Amino acid sequence: EVQLLESGGGLVQPGGSLRLSCAASGFTFSNYAMSWVRQAPGKGLEWVSGIYGSGGSTFYADSVKGRFTISRDNSKNTLSLQMDSLRAEDTAVYYCAKEMGITYDSFDIWGQGTMVTVSS
Amino acid sequence: DIQMTQSPSTLSASVGDRVTISCRASQSISSWLAWYQQKPGKAPKLLIYKASSLESGVPSRFSGSGSGTEFTLTISSLQPDDFATYYCQQYNSYLLTFGGGTKVEIK
């Protein structure tokens, strides 16, 4: 069964850091681009960051550029998002999502999401 | 960045109705458009990709059309399970962007 399982969410103070992980199973992980997509409470979907299947190229939304770092370990089928200098506006459910191709594409598989709350 | 504008933001309809949701891109995205359905507390689900291709397992009452900057999601006969929020998404290039969403409510 194709599956994505996120972990690492929680409560963090403004200015703090958090690292999200996404464990993938049921497909050849290195063959697909992956992204993080977030959804603030009661709001719409916002793409946060993406990485090619090879891991050679990474991309970020302007709202997180310079603060977040996406990475992947194809040997462990794991996607990560290192989030630094967190702000209240980063509070959201963070979804790990598999893209249909090796570069940017539509998202055919989503994780269940992990909640990140930035508050003092 | 490519901006995606959905309309309407809310739609009230009855079971059996034909429903149409529009999505407009701020510049041409060819056919690089997807549609998702999301229910409260759940992850989004892919319905349509490449503007008109039906994802495997999605009922045939869902269809997509359009190219360039104008796109449409149509539900031919609304079913009780279809009351949800729908999002369009462009993938012409990174930065990927979503529309603001259309909530389909029971009339």
Tab-separated table of N, CA and C in Angstrom, chain B residues 27-106:
chain	number	residue	atom	x	y	z
B	27	GLN	N	-1.652	33.601	-15.723
B	27	GLN	CA	-0.963	33.471	-17.003
B	27	GLN	C	-1.161	32.047	-17.496
B	28	SER	N	-0.845	31.823	-18.749
B	28	SER	CA	-1.102	30.509	-19.322
B	28	SER	C	-0.316	29.411	-18.612
B	29	ILE	N	-1.007	28.332	-18.298
B	29	ILE	CA	-0.378	27.162	-17.679
B	29	ILE	C	-0.599	25.919	-18.541
B	30	SER	N	-0.908	26.136	-19.822
B	30	SER	CA	-1.196	25.009	-20.722
B	30	SER	C	-2.298	24.150	-20.081
B	31	SER	N	-2.020	22.861	-19.871
B	31	SER	CA	-2.999	21.990	-19.208
B	31	SER	C	-2.502	21.490	-17.867
B	32	TRP	N	-1.527	22.206	-17.286
B	32	TRP	CA	-0.910	21.749	-16.038
B	32	TRP	C	-1.745	22.175	-14.836
B	33	LEU	N	-2.918	21.577	-14.737
B	33	LEU	CA	-3.846	21.926	-13.672
B	33	LEU	C	-4.436	20.676	-13.058
B	34	ALA	N	-4.558	20.694	-11.731
B	34	ALA	CA	-5.165	19.589	-10.995
B	34	ALA	C	-6.312	20.119	-10.139
B	35	TRP	N	-7.229	19.210	-9.816
B	35	TRP	CA	-8.343	19.499	-8.910
B	35	TRP	C	-8.309	18.509	-7.753
B	36	TYR	N	-8.586	19.025	-6.541
B	36	TYR	CA	-8.601	18.216	-5.339
B	36	TYR	C	-9.916	18.423	-4.596
B	37	GLN	N	-10.299	17.393	-3.856
B	37	GLN	CA	-11.430	17.450	-2.948
B	37	GLN	C	-10.895	17.297	-1.531
B	38	GLN	N	-11.372	18.133	-0.621
B	38	GLN	CA	-10.965	18.001	0.774
B	38	GLN	C	-12.180	18.050	1.687
B	39	LYS	N	-12.224	17.098	2.609
B	39	LYS	CA	-13.266	17.077	3.628
B	39	LYS	C	-12.661	17.485	4.962
B	40	PRO	N	-13.476	18.006	5.885
B	40	PRO	CA	-12.952	18.527	7.148
B	40	PRO	C	-12.092	17.508	7.894
B	41	GLY	N	-10.910	17.947	8.308
B	41	GLY	CA	-10.018	17.095	9.083
B	41	GLY	C	-9.277	16.046	8.292
B	42	LYS	N	-9.425	16.083	6.975
B	42	LYS	CA	-8.784	15.080	6.113
B	42	LYS	C	-7.814	15.731	5.137
B	43	ALA	N	-6.897	14.923	4.625
B	43	ALA	CA	-5.988	15.405	3.582
B	43	ALA	C	-6.747	15.556	2.268
B	44	PRO	N	-6.272	16.434	1.400
B	44	PRO	CA	-6.886	16.551	0.070
B	44	PRO	C	-6.757	15.245	-0.708
B	45	LYS	N	-7.676	15.082	-1.655
B	45	LYS	CA	-7.688	13.906	-2.520
B	45	LYS	C	-7.666	14.372	-3.968
B	46	LEU	N	-6.747	13.811	-4.757
B	46	LEU	CA	-6.651	14.185	-6.178
B	46	LEU	C	-7.845	13.638	-6.954
B	47	LEU	N	-8.507	14.520	-7.716
B	47	LEU	CA	-9.629	14.120	-8.565
B	47	LEU	C	-9.237	14.101	-10.040
B	48	ILE	N	-8.628	15.184	-10.488
B	48	ILE	CA	-8.336	15.434	-11.897
B	48	ILE	C	-6.905	15.942	-12.008
B	49	TYR	N	-6.170	15.462	-13.001
B	49	TYR	CA	-4.841	16.001	-13.289
B	49	TYR	C	-4.740	16.290	-14.787
B	50	LYS	N	-3.771	17.076	-15.150
B	50	LYS	CA	-3.594	17.528	-16.521
B	50	LYS	C	-4.911	18.056	-17.100
B	51	ALA	N	-5.603	18.801	-16.297
B	51	ALA	CA	-6.831	19.528	-16.632
B	51	ALA	C	-8.062	18.653	-16.836
B	52	SER	N	-7.885	17.462	-17.436
B	52	SER	CA	-9.070	16.673	-17.783
B	52	SER	C	-8.916	15.175	-17.563
B	53	SER	N	-7.782	14.742	-17.026
B	53	SER	CA	-7.556	13.313	-16.793
B	53	SER	C	-8.096	12.917	-15.422
B	54	LEU	N	-8.955	11.906	-15.411
B	54	LEU	CA	-9.583	11.450	-14.176
B	54	LEU	C	-8.632	10.523	-13.426
B	55	GLU	N	-8.363	10.841	-12.172
B	55	GLU	CA	-7.522	9.987	-11.351
B	55	GLU	C	-8.201	8.636	-11.151
B	56	SER	N	-7.417	7.593	-11.075
B	56	SER	CA	-7.931	6.247	-10.884
B	56	SER	C	-8.785	6.167	-9.617
B	57	GLY	N	-9.956	5.529	-9.759
B	57	GLY	CA	-10.840	5.344	-8.608
B	57	GLY	C	-11.820	6.478	-8.358
B	58	VAL	N	-11.669	7.580	-9.077
B	58	VAL	CA	-12.566	8.727	-8.907
B	58	VAL	C	-13.818	8.518	-9.769
B	59	PRO	N	-14.999	8.735	-9.212
B	59	PRO	CA	-16.240	8.500	-9.983
B	59	PRO	C	-16.298	9.336	-11.260
B	60	SER	N	-16.909	8.794	-12.267
B	60	SER	CA	-16.960	9.437	-13.588
B	60	SER	C	-17.881	10.661	-13.614
B	61	ARG	N	-18.608	10.923	-12.542
B	61	ARG	CA	-19.430	12.142	-12.502
B	61	ARG	C	-18.547	13.400	-12.379
B	62	PHE	N	-17.278	13.207	-12.021
B	62	PHE	CA	-16.331	14.316	-11.979
B	62	PHE	C	-15.641	14.440	-13.345
B	63	SER	N	-15.562	15.658	-13.847
B	63	SER	CA	-14.836	15.896	-15.081
B	63	SER	C	-14.188	17.269	-15.039
B	64	GLY	N	-13.101	17.402	-15.793
B	64	GLY	CA	-12.396	18.670	-15.863
B	64	GLY	C	-12.208	19.083	-17.312
B	65	SER	N	-12.153	20.391	-17.522
B	65	SER	CA	-11.934	20.896	-18.875
B	65	SER	C	-11.166	22.212	-18.812
B	66	GLY	N	-10.689	22.632	-19.983
B	66	GLY	CA	-10.006	23.918	-20.083
B	66	GLY	C	-8.547	23.780	-20.439
B	67	SER	N	-7.952	24.906	-20.791
B	67	SER	CA	-6.520	24.999	-21.059
B	67	SER	C	-6.151	26.475	-21.094
B	68	GLY	N	-4.853	26.724	-20.992
B	68	GLY	CA	-4.411	28.118	-20.988
B	68	GLY	C	-4.628	28.766	-19.640
B	69	THR	N	-5.674	29.579	-19.513
B	69	THR	CA	-5.936	30.274	-18.258
B	69	THR	C	-7.307	29.978	-17.656
B	70	GLU	N	-8.188	29.314	-18.385
B	70	GLU	CA	-9.545	29.083	-17.894
B	70	GLU	C	-9.826	27.584	-17.777
B	71	PHE	N	-10.284	27.187	-16.583
B	71	PHE	CA	-10.510	25.770	-16.300
B	71	PHE	C	-11.817	25.593	-15.545
B	72	THR	N	-12.380	24.398	-15.673
B	72	THR	CA	-13.654	24.098	-15.031
B	72	THR	C	-13.654	22.684	-14.476
B	73	LEU	N	-14.186	22.551	-13.264
B	73	LEU	CA	-14.481	21.247	-12.682
B	73	LEU	C	-16.004	21.102	-12.683
B	74	THR	N	-16.493	19.993	-13.205
B	74	THR	CA	-17.931	19.742	-13.256
B	74	THR	C	-18.253	18.452	-12.528
B	75	ILE	N	-19.283	18.516	-11.694
B	75	ILE	CA	-19.858	17.323	-11.079
B	75	ILE	C	-21.223	17.156	-11.739
B	76	SER	N	-21.414	16.080	-12.463
B	76	SER	CA	-22.595	15.961	-13.324
B	76	SER	C	-23.890	15.768	-12.527
B	77	SER	N	-23.797	15.049	-11.416
B	77	SER	CA	-24.967	14.813	-10.568
B	77	SER	C	-24.471	14.702	-9.129
B	78	LEU	N	-24.632	15.770	-8.371
B	78	LEU	CA	-24.050	15.873	-7.036
B	78	LEU	C	-24.584	14.770	-6.111
B	79	GLN	N	-23.670	14.102	-5.450
B	79	GLN	CA	-24.026	13.042	-4.509
B	79	GLN	C	-23.736	13.487	-3.072
B	80	PRO	N	-24.360	12.856	-2.080
B	80	PRO	CA	-24.146	13.272	-0.677
B	80	PRO	C	-22.682	13.284	-0.267
B	81	ASP	N	-21.885	12.375	-0.828
B	81	ASP	CA	-20.464	12.303	-0.491
B	81	ASP	C	-19.643	13.431	-1.103
B	82	ASP	N	-20.247	14.227	-1.985
B	82	ASP	CA	-19.499	15.268	-2.709
B	82	ASP	C	-19.477	16.604	-1.982
B	83	PHE	N	-20.221	16.734	-0.883
B	83	PHE	CA	-20.210	17.991	-0.153
B	83	PHE	C	-18.861	18.115	0.552
B	84	ALA	N	-18.086	19.091	0.094
B	84	ALA	CA	-16.676	19.220	0.487
B	84	ALA	C	-16.148	20.540	-0.063
B	85	THR	N	-14.857	20.776	0.152
B	85	THR	CA	-14.193	21.940	-0.442
B	85	THR	C	-13.291	21.453	-1.573
B	86	TYR	N	-13.300	22.195	-2.663
B	86	TYR	CA	-12.540	21.827	-3.859
B	86	TYR	C	-11.481	22.893	-4.163
B	87	TYR	N	-10.290	22.432	-4.513
B	87	TYR	CA	-9.174	23.324	-4.823
B	87	TYR	C	-8.608	22.992	-6.196
B	88	CYS	N	-8.256	24.038	-6.941
B	88	CYS	CA	-7.452	23.837	-8.145
B	88	CYS	C	-5.987	24.126	-7.794
B	89	GLN	N	-5.086	23.588	-8.599
B	89	GLN	CA	-3.643	23.779	-8.369
B	89	GLN	C	-2.925	23.789	-9.705
B	90	GLN	N	-2.059	24.756	-9.897
B	90	GLN	CA	-1.266	24.773	-11.129
B	90	GLN	C	0.108	24.181	-10.856
B	91	TYR	N	0.621	23.459	-11.863
B	91	TYR	CA	1.973	22.921	-11.744
B	91	TYR	C	2.747	23.162	-13.041
B	92	ASN	N	2.539	24.352	-13.576
B	92	ASN	CA	3.304	24.765	-14.757
B	92	ASN	C	4.770	24.924	-14.411
B	93	SER	N	5.037	25.344	-13.187
B	93	SER	CA	6.410	25.494	-12.712
B	93	SER	C	6.369	25.645	-11.204
B	94	TYR	N	7.513	25.381	-10.552
B	94	TYR	CA	7.634	25.823	-9.157
B	94	TYR	C	7.715	27.347	-9.222
B	95	LEU	N	7.071	28.156	-8.466
B	95	LEU	CA	6.290	27.905	-7.299
B	95	LEU	C	4.907	27.349	-7.649
B	96	LEU	N	4.523	26.218	-7.041
B	96	LEU	CA	3.206	25.652	-7.228
B	96	LEU	C	2.207	26.499	-6.455
B	97	THR	N	1.025	26.686	-6.999
B	97	THR	CA	0.025	27.499	-6.304
B	97	THR	C	-1.353	26.877	-6.394
B	98	PHE	N	-2.127	27.104	-5.347
B	98	PHE	CA	-3.496	26.621	-5.248
B	98	PHE	C	-4.476	27.776	-5.368
B	99	GLY	N	-5.674	27.462	-5.826
B	99	GLY	CA	-6.764	28.412	-5.740
B	99	GLY	C	-7.243	28.510	-4.302
B	100	GLY	N	-8.097	29.486	-4.042
B	100	GLY	CA	-8.555	29.732	-2.683
B	100	GLY	C	-9.584	28.737	-2.160
B	101	GLY	N	-10.119	27.909	-3.047
B	101	GLY	CA	-11.073	26.889	-2.616
B	101	GLY	C	-12.514	27.258	-2.897
B	102	THR	N	-13.334	26.245	-3.136
B	102	THR	CA	-14.783	26.398	-3.307
B	102	THR	C	-15.460	25.397	-2.395
B	103	LYS	N	-16.236	25.904	-1.456
B	103	LYS	CA	-16.958	25.032	-0.546
B	103	LYS	C	-18.331	24.727	-1.128
B	104	VAL	N	-18.619	23.446	-1.309
B	104	VAL	CA	-19.913	23.015	-1.828
B	104	VAL	C	-20.774	22.588	-0.638
B	105	GLU	N	-21.834	23.347	-0.410
B	105	GLU	CA	-22.704	23.125	0.734
B	105	GLU	C	-24.048	22.558	0.315
B	106	ILE	N	-24.735	21.974	1.269
B	106	ILE	CA	-26.076	21.449	1.022
B	106	ILE	C	-27.075	22.595	1.003
